[in-house]
C-alpha cells in the first residue's frame, strides 16, 4: 500500500496469476480489515465485506444494542437488545457466510495500542462520532514509517445524515486527512435563550425549553439521560404542552430525540448506499480491480439521486498531516478566555478541553481540577499581559486528541 497510485491500477498478468486469481488469493489469505463501528453503517459494511470475499475481518464497537437500533441495523433482533453490538454482529454474519472469520472487540478505540492497529491492511470507519474519527485518523497517520511501507494503512470513512452521506479514501500522509476537512462539518443549530423562554416559534424551541430550562427546574440535581426512554417521553410531553399554548405543531418523538441528542434521524437506504461505496473502495484497494476513489464522494438523496466526486486537497497547516503552524488572528488586548472560546468555536479546530502553553510555559489547563484551578486566573489576563508577542507559537492539546496543535499568534 506504500506504492504510488498508478501501481495499483494495471490489470495485467503476473506470471501465471491473472487478476481474478490474485484477488482471490489476497482476499482469502492476506487481507485483514478492521471495521470501526457496528451500527447502521457498520452492520452493512460487515455484511458487504463478507459477501465480497474478505475472510479476516475485525470489528470494534463499545456500544450495546438498543431497541431504537432495530429499524436500520439489520443484524440485530429483539432478543439481542442489551447485548454488545460488535459480538452480535460478528456472530450473525459468521453464521450466514461460511468461511469468514470475524473477530469482535467490545471497547473504545482509544483502548487499543499501536500494535493492534498495525496488524491490519486497511481500516473502514462507520462512525457517528466526530471525536472518534479524529482520533483514528490521527493515530493511523502517526503510525506511518517511511522505512516501512506496511505501516501505511488506508482509511476508508463513511458517514450519513438523513438522506445525505459521504465516503472518502484517506491514504495517511499522502492524501488529505479527516482533520483537513473538519471545517466542512455543519455547525450545530443553537437557539437564543430569550426566544426559547419567551417567544417560541418552532417545535425545536419548545423541545429546547423543555430539556434545557424546564427539566433542571422540575428535576433539580438530576441529569437528563438522553438515552432513557422515560426521560425523552417527559421532554416530549412537556414540549407538546408548551407547543399547544403557543399554537405550534410538528413535535414528534423522532424530532425530540434529534434535538436533545443533536442527531439527524438515520435512514436505512442511505446507510446501504454509503456502506456499499466503502466496501467497493476496500475491494478496489485490496485487488487493484479499478482506480480507488480520489478522494471524496458526496451523496445527496435529498436532491433526487445525486453524487459528486472531488479531490479534497491537503491543508498545509493541518495539525495532523500538515507541517505548518496554524495562524490565528487576535487582538493584543483580548483575554486568554477569548482565545479559549475561539478554539472551541472555530470549525477547523473544535477544541473542547484545551491545555495551552506558551514560550514561557503553561498558560491554562482545563484538566485536572487542581491545575485548572491554579491556571484559571490567567483566563482574565490579556495576551500581552501574559507575555505573548507577535509571531509567538502556542501549543494546544486536548484529552480527546492524539496530537498537539501549534498556533502562531498574529495580532490585528
XYZ file of C-alpha atoms in Angstrom:
412
model
C 0.000 0.000 0.000
C 3.005 2.296 0.086
C 3.328 2.290 -3.712
C 2.317 5.210 -5.948
C -1.285 5.310 -7.120
C -0.627 4.048 -10.654
C 0.980 0.884 -9.321
C -2.417 -0.252 -8.034
C -4.275 0.267 -11.293
C -2.986 -2.106 -14.030
C -4.889 -5.345 -14.571
C -2.180 -7.393 -16.246
C -0.961 -10.944 -15.911
C 1.846 -11.506 -13.436
C 3.392 -14.907 -14.129
C 0.567 -17.451 -14.160
C -1.764 -15.413 -11.957
C -4.381 -13.249 -13.656
C -6.201 -10.509 -11.786
C -9.003 -12.768 -10.578
C -6.596 -15.318 -9.165
C -4.532 -12.663 -7.408
C -7.642 -11.041 -5.975
C -8.938 -14.336 -4.637
C -5.590 -15.234 -3.102
C -5.217 -11.853 -1.460
C -8.728 -11.635 -0.069
C -8.708 -15.169 1.318
C -5.226 -15.390 2.744
C -3.720 -11.984 3.328
C -6.081 -9.048 3.724
C -7.084 -8.255 7.296
C -9.630 -5.464 7.648
C -10.744 -3.532 10.721
C -14.296 -2.147 10.781
C -14.733 0.627 13.342
C -18.351 0.815 14.442
C -21.095 -1.801 14.324
C -24.122 0.467 13.964
C -26.161 1.417 10.920
C -23.144 1.688 8.615
C -21.014 -0.932 10.354
C -23.602 -3.708 10.064
C -23.917 -3.111 6.319
C -20.143 -2.874 5.865
C -19.545 -6.157 7.703
C -22.116 -7.945 5.562
C -20.787 -6.489 2.320
C -17.164 -7.314 3.149
C -18.007 -10.929 3.946
C -20.044 -11.319 0.754
C -17.260 -9.673 -1.292
C -14.699 -12.303 -0.336
C -12.895 -10.766 2.627
C -12.213 -13.560 5.087
C -10.345 -11.998 8.020
C -12.371 -9.148 9.480
C -12.239 -7.451 12.881
C -14.919 -5.160 14.272
C -14.662 -2.807 17.253
C -17.568 -1.081 18.998
C -18.185 -0.137 22.618
C -21.998 0.144 22.442
C -24.817 -2.231 23.266
C -27.959 -2.756 21.203
C -30.936 -0.530 21.894
C -34.470 -1.200 20.690
C -34.285 2.001 18.619
C -31.488 0.418 16.546
C -33.614 -2.392 15.135
C -35.270 -0.418 12.326
C -31.984 0.042 10.437
C -29.329 -2.241 11.947
C -30.480 -5.456 10.336
C -28.074 -7.856 12.022
C -29.903 -7.388 15.340
C -33.194 -8.803 16.675
C -35.429 -8.157 19.680
C -33.643 -10.844 21.664
C -30.327 -9.033 21.158
C -31.323 -5.815 22.956
C -28.759 -5.100 25.662
C -26.058 -7.231 24.031
C -22.788 -5.795 22.627
C -23.117 -4.704 19.009
C -19.693 -5.981 17.962
C -20.105 -9.565 19.168
C -23.713 -9.841 17.988
C -22.966 -8.517 14.504
C -19.903 -10.747 14.151
C -21.828 -13.863 15.186
C -24.704 -13.134 12.797
C -22.508 -12.629 9.729
C -20.360 -15.667 10.522
C -23.476 -17.818 10.791
C -24.645 -16.753 7.325
C -21.363 -16.577 5.363
C -19.308 -19.798 5.536
C -15.556 -19.353 5.736
C -15.452 -15.827 7.069
C -13.783 -15.130 10.413
C -14.925 -12.015 12.260
C -13.179 -11.085 15.489
C -15.065 -8.693 17.750
C -13.668 -6.170 20.215
C -16.030 -4.584 22.743
C -14.174 -1.475 23.849
C -13.290 2.080 22.936
C -10.877 2.508 20.039
C -8.609 4.540 22.332
C -8.062 1.456 24.499
C -6.141 -0.345 21.741
C -2.410 0.182 21.279
C -0.344 0.762 18.150
C 0.434 -2.934 17.769
C -3.266 -3.674 17.438
C -3.749 -1.243 14.545
C -0.518 -2.277 12.827
C -1.888 -5.774 12.126
C -4.494 -4.528 9.615
C -4.134 -3.827 5.916
C -6.884 -1.200 5.972
C -9.432 0.386 8.292
C -13.059 1.188 7.453
C -14.990 3.599 9.679
C -18.751 3.599 10.059
C -18.902 6.027 12.962
C -21.339 8.690 14.161
C -18.747 10.485 16.298
C -16.502 13.294 15.081
C -14.167 12.785 18.042
C -13.683 9.082 17.240
C -12.999 9.850 13.577
C -10.408 12.461 14.515
C -8.719 10.000 16.840
C -8.452 7.085 14.403
C -7.361 9.407 11.598
C -4.543 10.901 13.673
C -3.499 7.507 15.004
C -3.114 5.939 11.552
C -1.100 8.940 10.352
C 1.166 8.724 13.389
C 1.841 5.040 12.660
C 3.309 5.731 9.205
C 7.033 4.989 9.000
C 8.767 5.988 5.759
C 11.092 2.996 6.128
C 8.215 0.542 6.438
C 5.618 0.686 3.605
C 3.400 -1.777 5.501
C 2.838 0.884 8.168
C 0.598 2.839 5.780
C -2.975 1.737 6.467
C -5.601 3.124 4.052
C -8.549 4.609 5.915
C -11.990 4.456 4.316
C -14.542 6.653 6.063
C -18.287 6.693 5.575
C -20.937 8.894 7.117
C -24.644 9.552 6.665
C -27.065 12.269 7.720
C -30.653 11.509 6.830
C -30.841 11.454 3.029
C -27.252 12.649 2.604
C -23.929 10.904 3.018
C -20.300 10.723 2.019
C -17.488 8.231 1.523
C -13.807 9.006 1.288
C -10.443 7.304 0.940
C -7.578 8.591 3.071
C -4.026 7.434 2.440
C -2.248 8.611 5.597
C 0.469 11.239 4.863
C -0.306 11.051 1.105
C -3.824 12.415 0.644
C -5.762 14.920 2.706
C -6.896 13.538 6.042
C -10.092 13.832 8.083
C -8.687 16.783 10.040
C -8.051 18.695 6.794
C -11.790 18.863 6.117
C -13.029 19.380 9.671
C -14.455 22.788 8.774
C -16.862 21.124 6.304
C -18.905 19.718 9.172
C -22.212 21.509 9.709
C -22.295 23.625 12.843
C -24.891 22.679 15.419
C -28.005 24.841 15.316
C -28.440 26.841 18.502
C -31.386 28.930 19.676
C -31.287 32.129 21.763
C -32.402 31.555 25.332
C -34.699 34.588 25.184
C -36.562 33.096 22.217
C -36.825 29.692 23.877
C -38.086 31.172 27.132
C -40.439 33.884 25.879
C -41.431 33.682 22.219
C -41.071 30.164 20.809
C -41.932 29.923 17.100
C -40.667 26.465 16.146
C -41.240 22.975 17.577
C -37.489 22.850 18.262
C -37.862 25.893 20.536
C -40.392 24.029 22.676
C -38.205 20.932 22.906
C -35.156 23.012 23.882
C -37.263 24.817 26.505
C -38.416 21.520 27.995
C -34.933 19.945 28.064
C -32.711 22.957 28.847
C -34.901 25.102 31.108
C -37.799 23.065 32.450
C -36.038 19.772 33.195
C -33.487 21.356 35.607
C -36.298 23.305 37.317
C -38.534 20.271 37.868
C -35.782 17.689 38.418
C -33.272 19.721 40.416
C -29.930 17.939 40.641
C -30.981 15.126 38.290
C -29.265 14.966 34.915
C -31.345 14.395 31.806
C -30.459 10.992 30.338
C -30.912 11.442 26.606
C -30.916 7.658 26.090
C -33.574 6.936 28.716
C -36.999 6.496 27.024
C -38.808 7.767 30.137
C -36.736 10.955 30.169
C -37.272 11.512 26.458
C -41.016 10.938 26.913
C -41.103 13.554 29.689
C -39.415 16.095 27.418
C -41.819 15.214 24.606
C -44.918 15.607 26.777
C -43.669 18.870 28.290
C -42.765 20.263 24.867
C -46.200 19.289 23.490
C -47.933 21.155 26.318
C -45.882 24.283 25.625
C -46.405 23.964 21.854
C -50.170 23.814 22.364
C -50.048 27.022 24.373
C -48.290 28.850 21.515
C -50.209 27.030 18.737
C -47.106 25.265 17.393
C -47.319 21.859 15.692
C -44.805 19.261 14.499
C -43.375 17.862 17.727
C -42.695 14.115 17.435
C -40.628 11.514 19.280
C -38.088 11.469 16.448
C -37.706 15.253 16.439
C -37.408 15.315 20.228
C -34.565 12.783 20.110
C -32.916 14.681 17.301
C -32.954 17.976 19.197
C -31.841 16.799 22.619
C -29.181 14.410 21.243
C -28.141 16.678 18.363
C -28.695 13.899 15.834
C -30.295 13.581 12.425
C -32.558 10.512 12.077
C -30.800 7.723 10.183
C -32.307 6.264 7.010
C -31.534 2.652 6.161
C -31.349 3.160 2.389
C -28.740 5.928 2.791
C -26.690 3.662 5.056
C -26.850 0.933 2.417
C -25.560 3.257 -0.323
C -22.683 4.655 1.727
C -21.696 1.244 3.092
C -21.670 -0.198 -0.417
C -19.404 2.641 -1.557
C -16.999 2.000 1.333
C -16.878 -1.722 0.640
C -16.338 -1.098 -3.059
C -13.328 1.082 -2.297
C -11.929 -1.558 0.058
C -12.252 -4.173 -2.687
C -10.527 -1.932 -5.237
C -7.637 -1.151 -2.885
C -7.208 -4.811 -1.960
C -7.306 -6.189 -5.505
C -6.320 -3.356 -7.884
C -9.570 -4.097 -9.717
C -10.018 -0.414 -10.591
C -8.800 3.026 -9.510
C -9.889 3.791 -5.980
C -11.666 6.979 -5.009
C -9.602 10.157 -5.176
C -10.677 11.047 -2.625
C -14.163 12.265 -1.578
C -17.654 11.287 -2.729
C -20.789 13.122 -1.611
C -24.250 11.610 -1.981
C -27.330 13.861 -1.932
C -30.501 11.810 -1.769
C -32.407 14.896 -0.725
C -31.880 16.313 -4.224
C -33.013 13.306 -6.222
C -30.183 10.817 -6.626
C -27.057 12.911 -6.968
C -23.391 12.145 -6.316
C -20.362 14.366 -6.637
C -16.734 13.239 -6.501
C -13.815 15.585 -5.940
C -10.278 15.674 -4.581
C -10.044 17.379 -1.218
C -6.558 18.875 -1.004
C -4.256 18.642 1.988
C -4.050 21.622 4.310
C -0.508 22.846 4.843
C -1.477 23.909 8.386
C -3.362 20.712 9.235
C -2.268 19.770 12.772
C -2.258 16.079 11.838
C -0.859 15.712 8.308
C 0.470 19.222 7.567
C 3.801 20.665 8.625
C 2.976 24.322 9.207
C 1.594 26.051 12.297
C -1.982 27.206 12.121
C -2.115 31.008 12.345
C -4.783 32.677 14.435
C -5.656 36.384 14.441
C -6.381 38.005 17.758
C -6.072 41.469 19.347
C -3.308 42.164 21.872
C -5.868 43.197 24.493
C -8.014 40.075 24.041
C -8.081 37.811 27.071
C -6.920 34.224 27.203
C -10.574 33.292 27.814
C -11.378 34.835 24.421
C -8.744 32.620 22.802
C -10.191 29.544 24.545
C -13.642 30.429 23.187
C -12.180 30.820 19.688
C -10.534 27.385 19.899
C -13.903 25.913 20.820
C -15.888 27.668 18.083
C -13.520 27.627 15.102
C -14.780 24.861 12.764
C -11.292 23.681 11.805
C -10.165 23.284 15.441
C -13.141 22.433 17.717
C -11.125 22.140 20.921
C -13.313 21.247 23.897
C -10.919 20.919 26.852
C -7.726 22.801 25.978
C -4.327 22.727 27.567
C -2.434 25.807 26.338
C 1.268 26.514 26.701
C 3.353 29.451 25.501
C 7.075 30.094 25.020
C 7.472 30.683 28.759
C 5.447 27.709 29.943
C 1.865 26.679 30.759
C -0.932 29.237 30.360
C -4.096 27.251 31.042
C -5.005 23.636 31.875
C -8.651 22.578 31.651
C -7.804 19.324 33.486
C -7.084 18.030 36.073
C -9.069 20.109 38.552
C -6.034 21.143 40.596
C -4.186 22.535 37.556
C -7.350 24.135 36.203
C -7.804 25.983 39.486
C -4.159 27.068 39.523
C -4.189 28.430 35.948
C -7.750 29.816 35.945
C -6.664 33.381 36.842
C -4.813 33.571 33.511
C -8.125 33.434 31.662
C -8.888 37.033 32.630
C -5.479 38.341 31.580
C -4.875 39.776 28.111
C -2.411 38.231 25.673
C 0.309 40.861 26.055
C -0.030 40.750 29.838
C 0.774 37.035 29.597
C 3.909 37.862 27.630
C 2.623 36.621 24.263
C 4.298 38.539 21.432
C 3.507 38.852 17.728
C 4.521 35.627 15.981
C 4.825 33.561 19.155
C 3.771 29.932 18.805
C 1.428 28.364 21.358
C 0.869 24.633 21.753
C -2.653 23.377 22.341
C -3.594 19.874 23.461
C -6.944 18.233 24.150
C -7.515 14.986 26.003
C -9.503 13.673 23.030
C -6.718 14.389 20.515
C -3.738 12.096 19.866
C -1.869 15.137 18.504
C -0.745 18.641 19.514
C -1.864 21.773 17.671
C 0.616 24.608 17.155
C -0.794 28.131 16.840
C 1.078 31.154 15.519
C -0.307 34.302 17.165
C -0.871 37.196 14.763
C -2.095 40.459 16.275
C -4.659 42.579 14.446
